[in-house]
Coordinates of C-alpha atoms and ligand atoms in Angstrom, one line a residue:
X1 CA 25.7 -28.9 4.1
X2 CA 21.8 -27.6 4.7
X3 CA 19.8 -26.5 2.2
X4 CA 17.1 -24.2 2.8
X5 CA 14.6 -22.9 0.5
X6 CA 15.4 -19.0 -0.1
X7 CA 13.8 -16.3 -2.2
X8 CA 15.3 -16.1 -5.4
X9 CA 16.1 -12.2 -4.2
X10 CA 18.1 -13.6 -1.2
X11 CA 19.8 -16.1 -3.5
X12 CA 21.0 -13.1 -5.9
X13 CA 22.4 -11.1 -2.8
X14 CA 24.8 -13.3 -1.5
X15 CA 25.5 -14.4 -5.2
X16 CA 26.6 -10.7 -5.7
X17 CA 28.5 -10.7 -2.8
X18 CA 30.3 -13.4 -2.9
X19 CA 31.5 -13.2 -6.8
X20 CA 33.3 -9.9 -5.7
X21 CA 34.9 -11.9 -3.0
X22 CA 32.9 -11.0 0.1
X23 CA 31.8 -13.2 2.7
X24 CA 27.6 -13.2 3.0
X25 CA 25.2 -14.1 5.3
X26 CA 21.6 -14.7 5.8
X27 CA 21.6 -13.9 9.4
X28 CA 18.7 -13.2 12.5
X29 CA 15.5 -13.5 12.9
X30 CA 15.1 -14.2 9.7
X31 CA 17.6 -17.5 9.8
X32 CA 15.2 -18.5 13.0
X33 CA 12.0 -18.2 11.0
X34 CA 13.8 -20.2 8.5
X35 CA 14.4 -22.9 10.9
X36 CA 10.8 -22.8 12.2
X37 CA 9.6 -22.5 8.8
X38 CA 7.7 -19.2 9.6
X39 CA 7.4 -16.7 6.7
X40 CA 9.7 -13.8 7.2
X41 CA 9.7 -10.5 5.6
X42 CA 12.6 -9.2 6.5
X43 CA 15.6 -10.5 5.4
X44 CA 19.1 -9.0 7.1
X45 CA 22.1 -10.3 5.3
X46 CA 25.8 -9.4 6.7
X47 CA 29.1 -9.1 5.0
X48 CA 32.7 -8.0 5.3
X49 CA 31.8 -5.6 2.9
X50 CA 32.0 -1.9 3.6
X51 CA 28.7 -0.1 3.4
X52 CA 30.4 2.1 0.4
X53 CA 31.8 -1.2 -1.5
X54 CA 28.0 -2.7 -0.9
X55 CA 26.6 0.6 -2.4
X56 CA 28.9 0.1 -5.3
X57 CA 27.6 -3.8 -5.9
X58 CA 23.9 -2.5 -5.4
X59 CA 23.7 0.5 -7.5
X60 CA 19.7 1.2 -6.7
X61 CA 20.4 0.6 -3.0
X62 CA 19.8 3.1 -0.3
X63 CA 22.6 3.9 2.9
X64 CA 20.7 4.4 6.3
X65 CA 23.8 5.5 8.3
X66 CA 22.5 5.8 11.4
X67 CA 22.7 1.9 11.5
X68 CA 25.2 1.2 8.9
X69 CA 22.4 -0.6 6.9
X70 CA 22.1 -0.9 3.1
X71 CA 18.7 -1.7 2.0
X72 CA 18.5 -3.2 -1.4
X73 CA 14.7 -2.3 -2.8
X74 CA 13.7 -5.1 -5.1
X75 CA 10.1 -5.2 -6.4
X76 CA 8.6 -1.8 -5.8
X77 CA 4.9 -3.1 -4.3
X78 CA 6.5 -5.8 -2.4
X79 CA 6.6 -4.9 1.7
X80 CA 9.7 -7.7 1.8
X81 CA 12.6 -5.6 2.4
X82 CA 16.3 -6.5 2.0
X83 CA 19.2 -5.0 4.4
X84 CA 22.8 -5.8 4.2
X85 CA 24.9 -4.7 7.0
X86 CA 28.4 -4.5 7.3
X87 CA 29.8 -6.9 10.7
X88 CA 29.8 -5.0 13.1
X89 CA 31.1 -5.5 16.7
X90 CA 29.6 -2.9 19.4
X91 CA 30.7 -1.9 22.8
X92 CA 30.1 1.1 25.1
X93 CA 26.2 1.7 25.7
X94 CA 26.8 4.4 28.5
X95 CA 23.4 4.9 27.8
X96 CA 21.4 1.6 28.0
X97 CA 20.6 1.9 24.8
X98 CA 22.6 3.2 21.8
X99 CA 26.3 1.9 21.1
X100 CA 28.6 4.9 21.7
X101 CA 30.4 4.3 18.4
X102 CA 29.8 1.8 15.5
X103 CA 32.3 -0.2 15.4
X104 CA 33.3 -2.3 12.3
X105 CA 33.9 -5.9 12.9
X106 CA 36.2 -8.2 11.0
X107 CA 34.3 -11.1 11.7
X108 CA 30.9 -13.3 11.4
X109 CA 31.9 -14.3 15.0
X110 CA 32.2 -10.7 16.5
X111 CA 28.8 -10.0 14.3
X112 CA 27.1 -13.1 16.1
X113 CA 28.3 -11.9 19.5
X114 CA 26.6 -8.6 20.0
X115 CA 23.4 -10.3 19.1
X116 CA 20.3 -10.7 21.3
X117 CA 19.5 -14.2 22.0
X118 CA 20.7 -17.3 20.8
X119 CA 18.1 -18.4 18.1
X120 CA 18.5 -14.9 16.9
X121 CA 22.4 -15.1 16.5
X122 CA 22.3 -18.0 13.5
X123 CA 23.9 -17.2 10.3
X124 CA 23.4 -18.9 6.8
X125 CA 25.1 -18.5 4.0
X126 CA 23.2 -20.2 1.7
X127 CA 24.8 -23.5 2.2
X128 CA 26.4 -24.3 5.7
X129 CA 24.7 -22.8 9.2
X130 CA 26.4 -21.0 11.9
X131 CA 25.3 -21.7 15.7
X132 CA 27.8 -20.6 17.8
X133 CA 25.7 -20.5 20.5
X134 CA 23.5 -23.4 20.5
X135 CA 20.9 -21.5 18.6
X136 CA 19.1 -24.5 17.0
X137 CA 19.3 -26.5 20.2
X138 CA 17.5 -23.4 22.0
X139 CA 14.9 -23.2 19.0
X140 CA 14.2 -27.3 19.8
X141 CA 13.5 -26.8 23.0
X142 CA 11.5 -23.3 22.4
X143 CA 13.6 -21.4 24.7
X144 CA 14.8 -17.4 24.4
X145 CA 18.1 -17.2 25.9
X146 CA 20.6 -14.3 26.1
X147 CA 23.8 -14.5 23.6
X148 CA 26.8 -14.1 26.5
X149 CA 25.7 -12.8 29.9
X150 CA 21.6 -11.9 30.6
X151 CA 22.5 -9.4 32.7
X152 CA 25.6 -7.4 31.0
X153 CA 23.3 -7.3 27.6
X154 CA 20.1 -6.1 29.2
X155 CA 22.1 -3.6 31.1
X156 CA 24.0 -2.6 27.4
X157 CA 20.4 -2.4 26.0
X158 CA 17.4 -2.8 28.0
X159 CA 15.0 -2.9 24.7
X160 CA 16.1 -6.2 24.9
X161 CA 14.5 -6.9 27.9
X162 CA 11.2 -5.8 26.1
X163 CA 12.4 -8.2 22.9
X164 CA 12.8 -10.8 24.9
X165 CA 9.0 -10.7 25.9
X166 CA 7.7 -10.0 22.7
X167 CA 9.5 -13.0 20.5
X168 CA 8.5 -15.4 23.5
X169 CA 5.2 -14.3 23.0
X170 CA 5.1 -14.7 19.0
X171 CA 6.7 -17.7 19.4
X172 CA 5.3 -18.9 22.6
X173 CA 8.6 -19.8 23.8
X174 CA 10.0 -19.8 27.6
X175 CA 12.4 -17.4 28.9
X176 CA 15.4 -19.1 30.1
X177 CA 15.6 -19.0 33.9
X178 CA 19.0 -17.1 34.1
X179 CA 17.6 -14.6 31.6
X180 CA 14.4 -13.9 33.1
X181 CA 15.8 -12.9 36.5
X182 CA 18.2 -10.6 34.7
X183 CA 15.4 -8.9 33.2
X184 CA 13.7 -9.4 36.9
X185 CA 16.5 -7.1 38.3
X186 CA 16.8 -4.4 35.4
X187 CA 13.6 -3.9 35.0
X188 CA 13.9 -0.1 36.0
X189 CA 16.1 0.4 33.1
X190 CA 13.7 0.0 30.6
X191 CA 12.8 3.7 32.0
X192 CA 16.1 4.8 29.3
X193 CA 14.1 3.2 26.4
X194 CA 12.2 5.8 24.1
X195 CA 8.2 5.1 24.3
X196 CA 8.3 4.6 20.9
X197 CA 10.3 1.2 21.1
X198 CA 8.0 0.1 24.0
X199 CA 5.1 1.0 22.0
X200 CA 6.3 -0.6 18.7
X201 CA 7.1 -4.2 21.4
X202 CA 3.5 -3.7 23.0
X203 CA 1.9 -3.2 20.1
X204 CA 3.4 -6.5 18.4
X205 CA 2.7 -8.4 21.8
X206 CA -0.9 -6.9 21.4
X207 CA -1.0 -8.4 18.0
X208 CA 0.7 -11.9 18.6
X209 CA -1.8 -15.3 18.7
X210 CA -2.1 -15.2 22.4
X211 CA -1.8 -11.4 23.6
X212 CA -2.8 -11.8 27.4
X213 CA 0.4 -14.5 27.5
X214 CA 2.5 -11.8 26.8
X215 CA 1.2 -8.5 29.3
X216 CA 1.1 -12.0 32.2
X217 CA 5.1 -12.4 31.2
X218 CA 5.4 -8.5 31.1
X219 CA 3.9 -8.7 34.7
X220 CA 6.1 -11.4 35.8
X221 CA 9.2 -10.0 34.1
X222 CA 8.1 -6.7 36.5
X223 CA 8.0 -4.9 33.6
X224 CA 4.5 -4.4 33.4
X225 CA 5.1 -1.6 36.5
X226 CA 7.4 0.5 34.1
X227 CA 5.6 1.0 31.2
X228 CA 1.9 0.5 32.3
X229 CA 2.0 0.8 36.0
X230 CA -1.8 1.9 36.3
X231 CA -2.4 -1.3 35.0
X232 CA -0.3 -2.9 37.5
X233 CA -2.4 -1.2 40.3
X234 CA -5.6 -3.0 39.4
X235 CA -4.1 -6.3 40.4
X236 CA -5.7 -7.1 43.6
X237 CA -9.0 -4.3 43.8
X238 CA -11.3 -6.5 44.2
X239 CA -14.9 -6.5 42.5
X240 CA -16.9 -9.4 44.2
X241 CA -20.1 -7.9 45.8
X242 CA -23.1 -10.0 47.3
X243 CA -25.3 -10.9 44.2
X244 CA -23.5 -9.2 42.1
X245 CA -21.4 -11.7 38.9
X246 CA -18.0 -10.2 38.9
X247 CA -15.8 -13.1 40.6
X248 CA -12.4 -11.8 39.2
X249 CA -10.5 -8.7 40.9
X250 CA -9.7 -5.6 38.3
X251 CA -6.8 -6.6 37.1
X252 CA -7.3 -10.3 36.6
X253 CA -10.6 -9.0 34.6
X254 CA -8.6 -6.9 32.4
X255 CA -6.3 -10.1 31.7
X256 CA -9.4 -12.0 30.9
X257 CA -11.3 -9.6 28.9
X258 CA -8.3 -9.0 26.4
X259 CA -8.4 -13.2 26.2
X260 CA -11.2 -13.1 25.3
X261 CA -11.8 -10.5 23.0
X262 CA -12.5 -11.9 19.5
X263 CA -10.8 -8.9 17.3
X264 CA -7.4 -9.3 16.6
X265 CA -6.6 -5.7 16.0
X266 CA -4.2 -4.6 19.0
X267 CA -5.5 -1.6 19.0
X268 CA -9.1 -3.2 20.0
X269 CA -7.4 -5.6 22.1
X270 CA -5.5 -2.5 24.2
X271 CA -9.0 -0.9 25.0
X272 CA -10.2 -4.2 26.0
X273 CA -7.2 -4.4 28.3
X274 CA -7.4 -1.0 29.6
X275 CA -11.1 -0.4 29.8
X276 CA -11.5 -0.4 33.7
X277 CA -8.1 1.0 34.2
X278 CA -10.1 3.6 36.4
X279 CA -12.0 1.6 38.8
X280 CA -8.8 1.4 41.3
X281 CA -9.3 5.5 41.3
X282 CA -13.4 5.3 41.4
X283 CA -13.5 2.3 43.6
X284 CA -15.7 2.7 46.7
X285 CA -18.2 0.4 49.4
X286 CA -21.7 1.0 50.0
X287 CA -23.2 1.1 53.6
X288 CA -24.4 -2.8 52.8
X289 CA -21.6 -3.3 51.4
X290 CA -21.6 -3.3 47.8
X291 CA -18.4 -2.4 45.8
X292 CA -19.2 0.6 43.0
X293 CA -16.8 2.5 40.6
X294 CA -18.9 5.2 39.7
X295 CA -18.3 7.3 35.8
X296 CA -15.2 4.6 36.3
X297 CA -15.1 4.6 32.4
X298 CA -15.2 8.4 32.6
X299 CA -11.6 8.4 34.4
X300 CA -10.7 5.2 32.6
X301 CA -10.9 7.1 29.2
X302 CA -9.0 9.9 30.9
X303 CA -6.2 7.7 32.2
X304 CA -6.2 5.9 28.5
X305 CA -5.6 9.5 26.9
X306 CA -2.7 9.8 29.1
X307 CA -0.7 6.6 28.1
X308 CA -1.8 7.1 24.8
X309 CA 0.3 9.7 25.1
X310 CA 2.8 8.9 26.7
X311 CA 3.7 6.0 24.4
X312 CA 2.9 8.2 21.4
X313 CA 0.2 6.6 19.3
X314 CA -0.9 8.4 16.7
X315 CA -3.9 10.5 16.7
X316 CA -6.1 8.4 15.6
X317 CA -5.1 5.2 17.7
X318 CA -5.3 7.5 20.3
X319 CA -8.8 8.8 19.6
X320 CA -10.2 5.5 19.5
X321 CA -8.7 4.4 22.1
X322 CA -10.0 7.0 24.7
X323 CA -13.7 6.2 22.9
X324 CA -13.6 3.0 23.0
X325 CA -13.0 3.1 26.9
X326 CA -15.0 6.1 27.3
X327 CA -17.8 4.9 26.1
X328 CA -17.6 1.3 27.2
X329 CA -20.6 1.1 29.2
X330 CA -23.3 2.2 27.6
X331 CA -26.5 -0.5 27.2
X332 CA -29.8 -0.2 26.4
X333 CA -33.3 -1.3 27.8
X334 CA -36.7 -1.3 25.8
X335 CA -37.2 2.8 26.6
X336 CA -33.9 4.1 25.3
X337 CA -34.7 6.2 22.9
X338 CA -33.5 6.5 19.2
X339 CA -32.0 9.7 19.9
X340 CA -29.7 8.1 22.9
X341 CA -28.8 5.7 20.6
X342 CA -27.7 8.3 17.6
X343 CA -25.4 10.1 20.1
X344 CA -24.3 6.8 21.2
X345 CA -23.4 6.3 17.7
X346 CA -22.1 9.6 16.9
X347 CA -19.7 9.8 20.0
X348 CA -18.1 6.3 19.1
X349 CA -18.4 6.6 15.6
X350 CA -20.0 4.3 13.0
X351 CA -16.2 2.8 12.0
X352 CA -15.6 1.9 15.5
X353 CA -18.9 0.0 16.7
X354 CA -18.0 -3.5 15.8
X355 CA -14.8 -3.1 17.8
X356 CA -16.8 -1.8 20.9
X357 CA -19.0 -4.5 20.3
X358 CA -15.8 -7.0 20.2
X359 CA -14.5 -5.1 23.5
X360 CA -18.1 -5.6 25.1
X361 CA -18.0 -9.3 24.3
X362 CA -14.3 -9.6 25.7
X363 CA -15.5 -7.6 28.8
X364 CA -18.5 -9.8 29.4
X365 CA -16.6 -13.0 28.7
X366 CA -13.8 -12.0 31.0
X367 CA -16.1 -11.1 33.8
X368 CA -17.7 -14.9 33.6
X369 CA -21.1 -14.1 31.6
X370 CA -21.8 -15.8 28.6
X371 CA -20.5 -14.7 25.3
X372 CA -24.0 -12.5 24.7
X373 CA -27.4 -11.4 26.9
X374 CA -30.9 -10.1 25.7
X375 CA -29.5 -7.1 26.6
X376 CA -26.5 -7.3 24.3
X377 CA -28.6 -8.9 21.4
X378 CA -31.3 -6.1 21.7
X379 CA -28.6 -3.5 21.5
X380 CA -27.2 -4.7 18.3
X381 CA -30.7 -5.1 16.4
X382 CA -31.5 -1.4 17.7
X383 CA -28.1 0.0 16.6
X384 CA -28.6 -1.4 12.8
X385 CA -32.3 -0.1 13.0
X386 CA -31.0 3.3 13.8
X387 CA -28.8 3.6 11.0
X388 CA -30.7 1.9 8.8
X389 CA -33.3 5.2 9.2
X390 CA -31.2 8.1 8.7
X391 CA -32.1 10.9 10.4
X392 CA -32.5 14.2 8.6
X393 CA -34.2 17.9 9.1
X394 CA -37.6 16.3 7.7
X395 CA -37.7 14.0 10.2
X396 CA -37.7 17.0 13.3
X397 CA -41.0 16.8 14.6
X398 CA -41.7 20.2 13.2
X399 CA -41.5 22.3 9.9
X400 CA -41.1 25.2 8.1
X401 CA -44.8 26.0 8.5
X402 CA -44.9 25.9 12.1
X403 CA -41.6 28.4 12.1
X404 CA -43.2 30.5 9.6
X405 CA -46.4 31.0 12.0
X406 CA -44.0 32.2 14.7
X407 CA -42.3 34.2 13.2
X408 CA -45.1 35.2 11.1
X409 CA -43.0 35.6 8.2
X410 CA -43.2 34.1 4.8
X411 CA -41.0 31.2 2.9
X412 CA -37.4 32.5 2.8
X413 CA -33.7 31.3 3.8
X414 CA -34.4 32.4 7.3
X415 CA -36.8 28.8 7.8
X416 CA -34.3 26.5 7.0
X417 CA -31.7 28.6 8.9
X418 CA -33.7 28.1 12.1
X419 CA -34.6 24.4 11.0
X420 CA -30.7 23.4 10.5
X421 CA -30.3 24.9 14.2
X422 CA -32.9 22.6 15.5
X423 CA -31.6 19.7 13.9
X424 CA -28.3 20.3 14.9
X425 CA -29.3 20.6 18.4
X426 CA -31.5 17.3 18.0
X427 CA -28.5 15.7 16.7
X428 CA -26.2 16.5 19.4
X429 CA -28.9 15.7 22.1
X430 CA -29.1 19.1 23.3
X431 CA -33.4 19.0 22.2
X432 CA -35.4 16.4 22.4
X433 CA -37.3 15.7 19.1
X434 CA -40.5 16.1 20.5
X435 CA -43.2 18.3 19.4
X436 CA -43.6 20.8 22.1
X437 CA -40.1 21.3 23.0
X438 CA -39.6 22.2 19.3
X439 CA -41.6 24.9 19.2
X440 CA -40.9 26.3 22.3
X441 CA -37.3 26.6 21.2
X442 CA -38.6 28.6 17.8
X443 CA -39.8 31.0 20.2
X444 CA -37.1 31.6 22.3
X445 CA -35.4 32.2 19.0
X446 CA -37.5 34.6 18.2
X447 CA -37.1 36.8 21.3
X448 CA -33.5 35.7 21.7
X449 CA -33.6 37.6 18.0
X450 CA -35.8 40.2 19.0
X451 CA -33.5 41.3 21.7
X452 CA -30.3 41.6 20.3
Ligands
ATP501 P1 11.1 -9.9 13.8 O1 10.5 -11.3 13.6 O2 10.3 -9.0 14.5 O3 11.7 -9.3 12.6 P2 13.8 -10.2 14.6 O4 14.5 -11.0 15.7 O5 14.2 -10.4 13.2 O6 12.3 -10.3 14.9 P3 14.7 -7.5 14.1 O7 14.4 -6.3 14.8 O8 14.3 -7.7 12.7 O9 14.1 -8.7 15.0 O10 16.3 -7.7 14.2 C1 17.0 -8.6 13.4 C2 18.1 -9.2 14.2 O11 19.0 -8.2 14.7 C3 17.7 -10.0 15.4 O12 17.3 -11.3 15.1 C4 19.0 -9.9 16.3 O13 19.9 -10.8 15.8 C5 19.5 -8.5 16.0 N1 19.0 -7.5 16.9 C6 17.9 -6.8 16.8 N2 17.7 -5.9 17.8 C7 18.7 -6.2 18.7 C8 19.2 -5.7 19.9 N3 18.4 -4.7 20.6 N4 20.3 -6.2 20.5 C9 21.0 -7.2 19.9 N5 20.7 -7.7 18.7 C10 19.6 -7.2 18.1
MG502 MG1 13.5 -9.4 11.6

């Protein structure tokens, strides 16, 4: 007997279940988190139950059957969510990834054995535990190891290679050594995995405690070269140049600068990690030589926009990636004008400066400098001053008076037509807001109108 404390909701499932006479399980991740005492929120139960006599006990429930799962919705503006699926026993993955055919199994046992890894293949069922694999003794010793044989159930479904990764990293568990080198040696497989999946198991690494953990057991697992290999390729360019403070190479940088980045959205974190992912491609040695990567953050950005891509983030992920990179290197001294600093502001955009500030920190951090500089500190104070004094058309070093004279017309729509232009063009960093430039532009105008 092993009592565990379980939501009411989970307690009224497997009631339901087992007052028609059906076996029920708690069973998962969610059995492990129990164990560990980590908060769960989702709960997978499993049954000898038909999805169609579930449906019947759970009249509000939903069938997905793609997976054979019944959810069970229980409070409406809870994220919790509650799945029951029937046991099922799978073989046949011609295609590394999806079982040819669902099959039904008759059994907890048969459930348990086409389960990932061995903390993940526990089953409760509200009184007694079921480790058939030494589940809890793996969970004790923090260690994620394959239910069966590593290397037959990463080549059934290499997503689990990819798992396998991510729950070490959330957990900070160690790969078990017979597992890792099966994921060592089908590694290439992962190439049959949607991007999405990789994406959703990056982006969760990304967002786990200690993110740079998990791309350094990516890179060991070799599976770093398969789903980011132009991050791969910055291992080993080096940076170091005489009097110059970089002492890590690219790649080790990268690693460092995601470490060290104080935001915890992943999102933030992935620019940090990619940001010089160009300097491999812009990388080049000075006569005396010093090392340079030249508009690296230009191709950086470019590269970024590709595996944003290619992994389908959404749009917007994907924008602020590619400006969060692009824009990366941008500083200031004591002459840089308000104006550089508006377009700085526009092209990153006011919701995204405290994470390029957060990326900048990481960046400087990972490359050995101390957490902040004049430099840095100046930059801050003028980016609130700029947006503290927003700039509008009465702030254009000219007027309606002055575009009145040249055209030598009177008040009318035509002024602030012409005034709107200028400001636009201000604003964009096409004119400069000075004076005579202004009013040289009017007149162009006005022959530019003259002649068409
Ligand atoms: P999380 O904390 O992210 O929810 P989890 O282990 O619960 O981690 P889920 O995706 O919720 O992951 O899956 C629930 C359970 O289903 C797992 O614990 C595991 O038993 C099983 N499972 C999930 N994906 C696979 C897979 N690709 N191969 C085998 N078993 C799997
Ligand atoms: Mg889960």
């Amino acid at each position: 007997m092993m009592k565990f404390h379980l939501p009411k909701e989970a307690e009224e499932i497997l009631a339901i279940l087992k007052k028609a006479h059906f076996q029920a399980y708690i069973v998962g991740g969610c059995v492990r988190d129990l164990l560990l005492g980590r908060e769960t929120n989702d709960w997978d139960f499993t049954t000898d139950a038909t999805p169609e006599q579930i449906i019947k006990l759970f009249p509000d429930s939903f069938y997905d059957n793609k997976f054979g799962t019944v959810g069970v919705p229980i409070k409406q503006l809870s994220s919790v969510i509650y799945e029951i699926t029937t046991f099922r026993s799978e073989f046949g993955y011609t295609d590394h990834r999806h079982p040819d055919k669902i099959i039904w199994g008759k059994t907890l046992e048969e459930d348990l054995q086409r389960r990932d890894f061995t903390i993940n293949a526990l089953a409760y069922d509200g009184k007694t535990l079921t480790d058939l694999y030494e589940g809890q003794q793996d969970l004790k010793n923090q260690i994620i190891r394959a239910v069966g044989e590593a290397d037959t159930r990463f080549k059934e479904d290499a997503l689990r290679m990819m798992r396998a990764v991510r729950i070490a990293t959330e957990l900070q568990f160690i790969i078990e050594e017979k597992t890792f080198s099966a994921i060592r040696n089908n590694n290439n497989l992962l190439t049959k995995i949607s991007n999405e999946r990789i994406r959703d198991e990056l982006i969760k690494i990304l967002a786990s405690p200690f993110p740079a953990d998990g791309i350094k057991l990516l890179r060991n697992g070799t599976l770093l070269s398969v789903i980011l290999p132009e991050l791969e390729k910055c291992f080993g360019v080096e940076q170091r140049s005489p009097k110059r403070h970089h002492m890590h190479d690219v790649g080790t940088h990268l690693l460092k600068s995601l470490e060290l980045c104080p935001s915890k959205d992943p999102i933030v974190r992935l620019a940090t990690l990619l940001h010089d992912i160009g300097k491999p491609i812009t990388v080049n040695t000075t006569a005396d030589g010093i090392i340079t990567f030249y508009n690296h953050e230009i191709i950086s950005a470019s590269i970024v926009r590709n595996i944003a891509e290619r992994l389908h983030f959404s749009k917007k992920d994907r924008d602020k990636l590619i400006k969060l990179v692009r824009f990366h290197q941008f500083t200031v001294d004591e002459k840089q004008t308000d104006s550089a600093l508006r377009r700085f502001i526009r092209n990153v955009g006011t919701e995204n400066l405290q994470d390029m500030l957060d990326l900048r920190v990481g960046d400087r951090l990972g490359g050995g400098a101390r957490e902040t500089s004049w430099r840095l500190e100046l930059f801050k104070k003028r980016l609130e001053e700029v947006q503290k004094q927003p700039f509008t058309v009465s702030d254009l070093k000219v007027d309606g008076h002055d575009v009145m004279k040249i055209y030598n017309i009177g008040p009318g729509p035509l002024i602030g037509a012409i005034l709107d232009m200028l400001f636009n063009d201000v604003v964009e960093g096409k004119l400069k807001n000075e004076r005579e430039i202004l009013l040289k532009r009017i007149k162009d105008l006005k022959k530019e109108s003259k002649v068409n």
